[in-house]
Amino acid sequence: MGKTILIVDDSASVRQVVGIALRGAGYDVIEGSDGADALRRIEGRKVHLMISDVNMPVMDGIAFVKAVKQSPAHRFTPIVMLTTESQEEKKREGQAAGAKAWIVKPFRPEQLLGVVQKLVLP
């Protein structure tokens, strides 16, 4: 049974690129198009890592991280922010909410996989 990683991004092309990299490394992937959609998709499922965009409609990445940290089932799941946002203020907001790492787009798949391998739950 592989490890499951959630990708949350309103861009289908970003979800596709990240998904290809992760599946190629042997991970199972769940996709969500925004924070609210992602929360519905992980209900009752074991997720080993989450990768989330920051700027999304409906529920943004920071609100998503806060919601995940309120969930007993997923409270300890590491979350990586994958975003075009490189402002320190946003990073601090993300870290304060509970994000473990911050990757700025455009990213290299091997850079992403390196972070994933370090943080994915056993």
Short mmCIF file of N, CA and C in Angstrom, two decimals:
data_model
loop_
_atom_site.label_atom_id
_atom_site.label_comp_id
_atom_site.label_asym_id
_atom_site.label_seq_id
_atom_site.Cartn_x
_atom_site.Cartn_y
_atom_site.Cartn_z
N MET A 1 0.85 -1.19 0.00
CA MET A 1 0.00 0.00 0.00
C MET A 1 0.89 1.24 0.00
N GLY A 2 0.73 2.08 -1.01
CA GLY A 2 1.57 3.27 -1.12
C GLY A 2 1.12 4.36 -0.16
N LYS A 3 1.94 5.37 -0.04
CA LYS A 3 1.58 6.52 0.78
C LYS A 3 0.73 7.48 -0.06
N THR A 4 -0.22 8.11 0.59
CA THR A 4 -1.17 8.98 -0.10
C THR A 4 -0.84 10.44 0.14
N ILE A 5 -0.78 11.19 -0.95
CA ILE A 5 -0.50 12.63 -0.87
C ILE A 5 -1.64 13.40 -1.51
N LEU A 6 -2.08 14.44 -0.81
CA LEU A 6 -3.14 15.31 -1.31
C LEU A 6 -2.51 16.52 -1.99
N ILE A 7 -2.99 16.84 -3.19
CA ILE A 7 -2.57 18.06 -3.89
C ILE A 7 -3.78 18.99 -3.95
N VAL A 8 -3.62 20.23 -3.46
CA VAL A 8 -4.71 21.20 -3.51
C VAL A 8 -4.24 22.41 -4.32
N ASP A 9 -4.85 22.60 -5.48
CA ASP A 9 -4.48 23.74 -6.33
C ASP A 9 -5.64 24.01 -7.27
N ASP A 10 -5.98 25.28 -7.48
CA ASP A 10 -7.07 25.58 -8.41
C ASP A 10 -6.63 25.44 -9.86
N SER A 11 -5.34 25.27 -10.10
CA SER A 11 -4.85 25.08 -11.46
C SER A 11 -4.72 23.59 -11.77
N ALA A 12 -5.52 23.12 -12.75
CA ALA A 12 -5.48 21.70 -13.14
C ALA A 12 -4.09 21.34 -13.67
N SER A 13 -3.42 22.28 -14.36
CA SER A 13 -2.10 21.97 -14.92
C SER A 13 -1.06 21.79 -13.83
N VAL A 14 -1.15 22.58 -12.76
CA VAL A 14 -0.23 22.40 -11.63
C VAL A 14 -0.51 21.05 -10.95
N ARG A 15 -1.79 20.73 -10.75
CA ARG A 15 -2.13 19.43 -10.14
C ARG A 15 -1.58 18.30 -11.00
N GLN A 16 -1.65 18.47 -12.32
CA GLN A 16 -1.17 17.43 -13.22
C GLN A 16 0.35 17.25 -13.11
N VAL A 17 1.09 18.36 -13.14
CA VAL A 17 2.55 18.29 -13.07
C VAL A 17 3.00 17.68 -11.74
N VAL A 18 2.41 18.14 -10.65
CA VAL A 18 2.77 17.62 -9.33
C VAL A 18 2.36 16.15 -9.22
N GLY A 19 1.17 15.83 -9.74
CA GLY A 19 0.67 14.46 -9.70
C GLY A 19 1.57 13.50 -10.45
N ILE A 20 2.04 13.91 -11.62
CA ILE A 20 2.94 13.07 -12.41
C ILE A 20 4.23 12.80 -11.65
N ALA A 21 4.79 13.85 -11.05
CA ALA A 21 6.04 13.70 -10.29
C ALA A 21 5.83 12.74 -9.11
N LEU A 22 4.72 12.91 -8.38
CA LEU A 22 4.47 12.09 -7.20
C LEU A 22 4.16 10.64 -7.56
N ARG A 23 3.30 10.46 -8.59
CA ARG A 23 2.96 9.09 -9.00
C ARG A 23 4.20 8.38 -9.52
N GLY A 24 5.05 9.13 -10.22
CA GLY A 24 6.30 8.57 -10.74
C GLY A 24 7.22 8.09 -9.63
N ALA A 25 7.08 8.72 -8.43
CA ALA A 25 7.90 8.34 -7.28
C ALA A 25 7.19 7.29 -6.42
N GLY A 26 6.03 6.83 -6.88
CA GLY A 26 5.35 5.73 -6.20
C GLY A 26 4.27 6.12 -5.20
N TYR A 27 3.89 7.39 -5.18
CA TYR A 27 2.86 7.83 -4.24
C TYR A 27 1.47 7.73 -4.87
N ASP A 28 0.45 7.50 -4.02
CA ASP A 28 -0.94 7.64 -4.45
C ASP A 28 -1.31 9.11 -4.30
N VAL A 29 -2.15 9.62 -5.18
CA VAL A 29 -2.46 11.05 -5.18
C VAL A 29 -3.96 11.30 -5.14
N ILE A 30 -4.36 12.20 -4.26
CA ILE A 30 -5.74 12.72 -4.22
C ILE A 30 -5.64 14.18 -4.64
N GLU A 31 -6.58 14.65 -5.46
CA GLU A 31 -6.53 16.05 -5.90
C GLU A 31 -7.75 16.82 -5.42
N GLY A 32 -7.52 18.07 -5.02
CA GLY A 32 -8.61 18.97 -4.66
C GLY A 32 -8.42 20.29 -5.39
N SER A 33 -9.51 20.92 -5.81
CA SER A 33 -9.41 22.15 -6.60
C SER A 33 -9.39 23.42 -5.74
N ASP A 34 -9.73 23.28 -4.45
CA ASP A 34 -9.59 24.37 -3.49
C ASP A 34 -9.66 23.75 -2.10
N GLY A 35 -9.47 24.55 -1.07
CA GLY A 35 -9.41 24.00 0.29
C GLY A 35 -10.66 23.24 0.70
N ALA A 36 -11.83 23.80 0.37
CA ALA A 36 -13.09 23.17 0.78
C ALA A 36 -13.26 21.82 0.06
N ASP A 37 -12.96 21.80 -1.23
CA ASP A 37 -13.03 20.57 -2.02
C ASP A 37 -12.08 19.52 -1.45
N ALA A 38 -10.87 19.95 -1.11
CA ALA A 38 -9.86 19.04 -0.57
C ALA A 38 -10.31 18.43 0.76
N LEU A 39 -10.89 19.25 1.64
CA LEU A 39 -11.36 18.74 2.93
C LEU A 39 -12.40 17.65 2.74
N ARG A 40 -13.29 17.83 1.75
CA ARG A 40 -14.30 16.80 1.47
C ARG A 40 -13.62 15.50 1.00
N ARG A 41 -12.59 15.64 0.18
CA ARG A 41 -11.96 14.46 -0.42
C ARG A 41 -11.13 13.63 0.56
N ILE A 42 -10.64 14.25 1.63
CA ILE A 42 -9.80 13.49 2.57
C ILE A 42 -10.59 12.95 3.75
N GLU A 43 -11.89 13.26 3.80
CA GLU A 43 -12.70 12.80 4.92
C GLU A 43 -12.63 11.28 5.02
N GLY A 44 -12.26 10.78 6.20
CA GLY A 44 -12.22 9.33 6.41
C GLY A 44 -11.06 8.62 5.73
N ARG A 45 -10.11 9.37 5.18
CA ARG A 45 -8.97 8.74 4.50
C ARG A 45 -7.66 9.09 5.21
N LYS A 46 -6.73 8.16 5.15
CA LYS A 46 -5.40 8.40 5.72
C LYS A 46 -4.57 9.13 4.66
N VAL A 47 -4.05 10.29 5.02
CA VAL A 47 -3.22 11.06 4.10
C VAL A 47 -1.86 11.26 4.77
N HIS A 48 -0.78 11.01 4.05
CA HIS A 48 0.57 11.05 4.64
C HIS A 48 1.25 12.41 4.49
N LEU A 49 0.73 13.23 3.54
CA LEU A 49 1.30 14.56 3.30
C LEU A 49 0.30 15.35 2.47
N MET A 50 0.29 16.66 2.66
CA MET A 50 -0.58 17.53 1.84
C MET A 50 0.28 18.62 1.21
N ILE A 51 -0.03 18.92 -0.05
CA ILE A 51 0.65 19.99 -0.77
C ILE A 51 -0.43 20.96 -1.21
N SER A 52 -0.32 22.22 -0.79
CA SER A 52 -1.40 23.16 -1.08
C SER A 52 -0.89 24.48 -1.64
N ASP A 53 -1.64 24.99 -2.61
CA ASP A 53 -1.45 26.33 -3.12
C ASP A 53 -1.91 27.31 -2.03
N VAL A 54 -1.53 28.58 -2.16
CA VAL A 54 -2.00 29.58 -1.20
C VAL A 54 -3.22 30.32 -1.76
N ASN A 55 -3.09 30.87 -2.96
CA ASN A 55 -4.16 31.69 -3.53
C ASN A 55 -5.13 30.83 -4.33
N MET A 56 -6.30 30.57 -3.73
CA MET A 56 -7.34 29.79 -4.40
C MET A 56 -8.70 30.39 -4.08
N PRO A 57 -9.69 30.17 -4.97
CA PRO A 57 -11.05 30.62 -4.66
C PRO A 57 -11.67 29.73 -3.58
N VAL A 58 -12.83 30.09 -3.12
CA VAL A 58 -13.64 29.37 -2.11
C VAL A 58 -12.94 29.31 -0.75
N MET A 59 -11.83 28.53 -0.65
CA MET A 59 -11.07 28.47 0.59
C MET A 59 -9.60 28.49 0.22
N ASP A 60 -8.87 29.51 0.67
CA ASP A 60 -7.46 29.61 0.28
C ASP A 60 -6.59 28.67 1.10
N GLY A 61 -5.31 28.62 0.77
CA GLY A 61 -4.39 27.68 1.38
C GLY A 61 -4.20 27.88 2.87
N ILE A 62 -4.14 29.14 3.32
CA ILE A 62 -3.92 29.40 4.74
C ILE A 62 -5.15 28.93 5.54
N ALA A 63 -6.34 29.24 5.03
CA ALA A 63 -7.58 28.79 5.69
C ALA A 63 -7.66 27.26 5.69
N PHE A 64 -7.20 26.65 4.59
CA PHE A 64 -7.18 25.19 4.49
C PHE A 64 -6.27 24.58 5.56
N VAL A 65 -5.06 25.14 5.71
CA VAL A 65 -4.12 24.64 6.72
C VAL A 65 -4.76 24.73 8.12
N LYS A 66 -5.37 25.88 8.40
CA LYS A 66 -6.01 26.07 9.71
C LYS A 66 -7.10 25.02 9.93
N ALA A 67 -7.90 24.75 8.89
CA ALA A 67 -8.99 23.77 8.99
C ALA A 67 -8.42 22.37 9.23
N VAL A 68 -7.36 22.01 8.52
CA VAL A 68 -6.74 20.69 8.69
C VAL A 68 -6.23 20.53 10.13
N LYS A 69 -5.62 21.58 10.66
CA LYS A 69 -5.06 21.51 12.01
C LYS A 69 -6.15 21.38 13.08
N GLN A 70 -7.39 21.71 12.72
CA GLN A 70 -8.53 21.54 13.64
C GLN A 70 -9.07 20.11 13.59
N SER A 71 -8.68 19.35 12.59
CA SER A 71 -9.23 18.01 12.37
C SER A 71 -8.41 16.96 13.12
N PRO A 72 -9.01 16.26 14.08
CA PRO A 72 -8.26 15.27 14.85
C PRO A 72 -7.58 14.21 13.95
N ALA A 73 -8.25 13.85 12.86
CA ALA A 73 -7.70 12.80 11.98
C ALA A 73 -6.46 13.26 11.22
N HIS A 74 -6.37 14.55 10.93
CA HIS A 74 -5.30 15.04 10.05
C HIS A 74 -4.41 16.10 10.70
N ARG A 75 -4.62 16.34 11.99
CA ARG A 75 -3.92 17.42 12.69
C ARG A 75 -2.40 17.33 12.53
N PHE A 76 -1.86 16.10 12.52
CA PHE A 76 -0.40 15.94 12.49
C PHE A 76 0.15 15.69 11.08
N THR A 77 -0.72 15.72 10.08
CA THR A 77 -0.26 15.51 8.71
C THR A 77 0.54 16.72 8.24
N PRO A 78 1.79 16.51 7.78
CA PRO A 78 2.58 17.66 7.32
C PRO A 78 1.96 18.30 6.07
N ILE A 79 2.05 19.62 6.01
CA ILE A 79 1.52 20.37 4.87
C ILE A 79 2.63 21.22 4.26
N VAL A 80 2.79 21.10 2.95
CA VAL A 80 3.76 21.89 2.20
C VAL A 80 2.99 22.90 1.35
N MET A 81 3.37 24.17 1.42
CA MET A 81 2.74 25.17 0.56
C MET A 81 3.53 25.26 -0.74
N LEU A 82 2.82 25.18 -1.85
CA LEU A 82 3.43 25.28 -3.18
C LEU A 82 2.75 26.45 -3.86
N THR A 83 3.48 27.56 -4.04
CA THR A 83 2.80 28.81 -4.39
C THR A 83 3.70 29.78 -5.14
N THR A 84 3.09 30.72 -5.83
CA THR A 84 3.86 31.81 -6.46
C THR A 84 4.19 32.88 -5.42
N GLU A 85 3.57 32.80 -4.25
CA GLU A 85 3.80 33.78 -3.17
C GLU A 85 5.19 33.60 -2.58
N SER A 86 6.02 34.63 -2.66
CA SER A 86 7.33 34.50 -2.02
C SER A 86 7.50 35.54 -0.92
N GLN A 87 6.42 36.28 -0.60
CA GLN A 87 6.51 37.31 0.43
C GLN A 87 6.72 36.68 1.81
N GLU A 88 7.65 37.24 2.56
CA GLU A 88 7.94 36.75 3.91
C GLU A 88 6.69 36.74 4.79
N GLU A 89 5.87 37.78 4.63
CA GLU A 89 4.69 37.92 5.47
C GLU A 89 3.74 36.73 5.27
N LYS A 90 3.54 36.35 4.00
CA LYS A 90 2.69 35.19 3.68
C LYS A 90 3.30 33.91 4.25
N LYS A 91 4.63 33.79 4.10
CA LYS A 91 5.31 32.59 4.63
C LYS A 91 5.09 32.48 6.13
N ARG A 92 5.24 33.61 6.83
CA ARG A 92 5.05 33.59 8.29
C ARG A 92 3.62 33.20 8.64
N GLU A 93 2.67 33.72 7.85
CA GLU A 93 1.26 33.41 8.07
C GLU A 93 1.04 31.90 7.88
N GLY A 94 1.65 31.35 6.84
CA GLY A 94 1.53 29.91 6.56
C GLY A 94 2.15 29.07 7.66
N GLN A 95 3.33 29.47 8.11
CA GLN A 95 4.00 28.72 9.17
C GLN A 95 3.22 28.82 10.48
N ALA A 96 2.69 30.00 10.76
CA ALA A 96 1.90 30.18 11.98
C ALA A 96 0.66 29.29 11.94
N ALA A 97 0.09 29.11 10.74
CA ALA A 97 -1.10 28.26 10.60
C ALA A 97 -0.73 26.79 10.75
N GLY A 98 0.53 26.45 10.46
CA GLY A 98 0.96 25.06 10.63
C GLY A 98 1.64 24.43 9.44
N ALA A 99 1.93 25.22 8.39
CA ALA A 99 2.62 24.67 7.22
C ALA A 99 4.07 24.33 7.59
N LYS A 100 4.56 23.20 7.09
CA LYS A 100 5.90 22.73 7.44
C LYS A 100 6.97 23.21 6.46
N ALA A 101 6.58 23.50 5.22
CA ALA A 101 7.57 23.90 4.21
C ALA A 101 6.89 24.79 3.19
N TRP A 102 7.71 25.53 2.43
CA TRP A 102 7.22 26.52 1.48
C TRP A 102 8.03 26.37 0.20
N ILE A 103 7.38 26.00 -0.88
CA ILE A 103 8.08 25.87 -2.17
C ILE A 103 7.48 26.90 -3.12
N VAL A 104 8.34 27.70 -3.73
CA VAL A 104 7.86 28.76 -4.62
C VAL A 104 7.83 28.25 -6.06
N LYS A 105 6.69 28.50 -6.76
CA LYS A 105 6.57 28.17 -8.18
C LYS A 105 7.32 29.23 -8.98
N PRO A 106 7.89 28.94 -10.13
CA PRO A 106 8.02 27.58 -10.68
C PRO A 106 9.02 26.76 -9.89
N PHE A 107 8.74 25.46 -9.78
CA PHE A 107 9.59 24.57 -8.98
C PHE A 107 10.10 23.45 -9.87
N ARG A 108 11.14 22.78 -9.42
CA ARG A 108 11.63 21.59 -10.13
C ARG A 108 11.05 20.36 -9.44
N PRO A 109 10.56 19.39 -10.22
CA PRO A 109 9.97 18.19 -9.60
C PRO A 109 10.91 17.53 -8.59
N GLU A 110 12.21 17.49 -8.87
CA GLU A 110 13.12 16.82 -7.92
C GLU A 110 13.25 17.61 -6.62
N GLN A 111 13.09 18.94 -6.71
CA GLN A 111 13.10 19.79 -5.50
C GLN A 111 11.87 19.44 -4.65
N LEU A 112 10.72 19.34 -5.30
CA LEU A 112 9.48 18.98 -4.61
C LEU A 112 9.60 17.60 -3.97
N LEU A 113 10.10 16.62 -4.72
CA LEU A 113 10.22 15.25 -4.21
C LEU A 113 11.17 15.18 -3.03
N GLY A 114 12.22 15.99 -3.05
CA GLY A 114 13.16 16.03 -1.93
C GLY A 114 12.47 16.46 -0.63
N VAL A 115 11.63 17.49 -0.74
CA VAL A 115 10.88 17.98 0.42
C VAL A 115 9.86 16.93 0.87
N VAL A 116 9.17 16.34 -0.11
CA VAL A 116 8.16 15.31 0.20
C VAL A 116 8.79 14.14 0.95
N GLN A 117 9.93 13.65 0.46
CA GLN A 117 10.59 12.51 1.11
C GLN A 117 11.01 12.82 2.54
N LYS A 118 11.42 14.07 2.79
CA LYS A 118 11.80 14.46 4.14
C LYS A 118 10.61 14.50 5.09
N LEU A 119 9.46 14.94 4.59
CA LEU A 119 8.32 15.25 5.47
C LEU A 119 7.22 14.18 5.52
N VAL A 120 7.15 13.32 4.52
CA VAL A 120 6.01 12.36 4.44
C VAL A 120 5.98 11.49 5.70
N LEU A 121 4.76 11.30 6.23
CA LEU A 121 4.62 10.50 7.45
C LEU A 121 4.97 9.04 7.17
N PRO A 122 5.60 8.35 8.14
CA PRO A 122 5.93 6.94 7.95
C PRO A 122 4.66 6.07 7.88
#
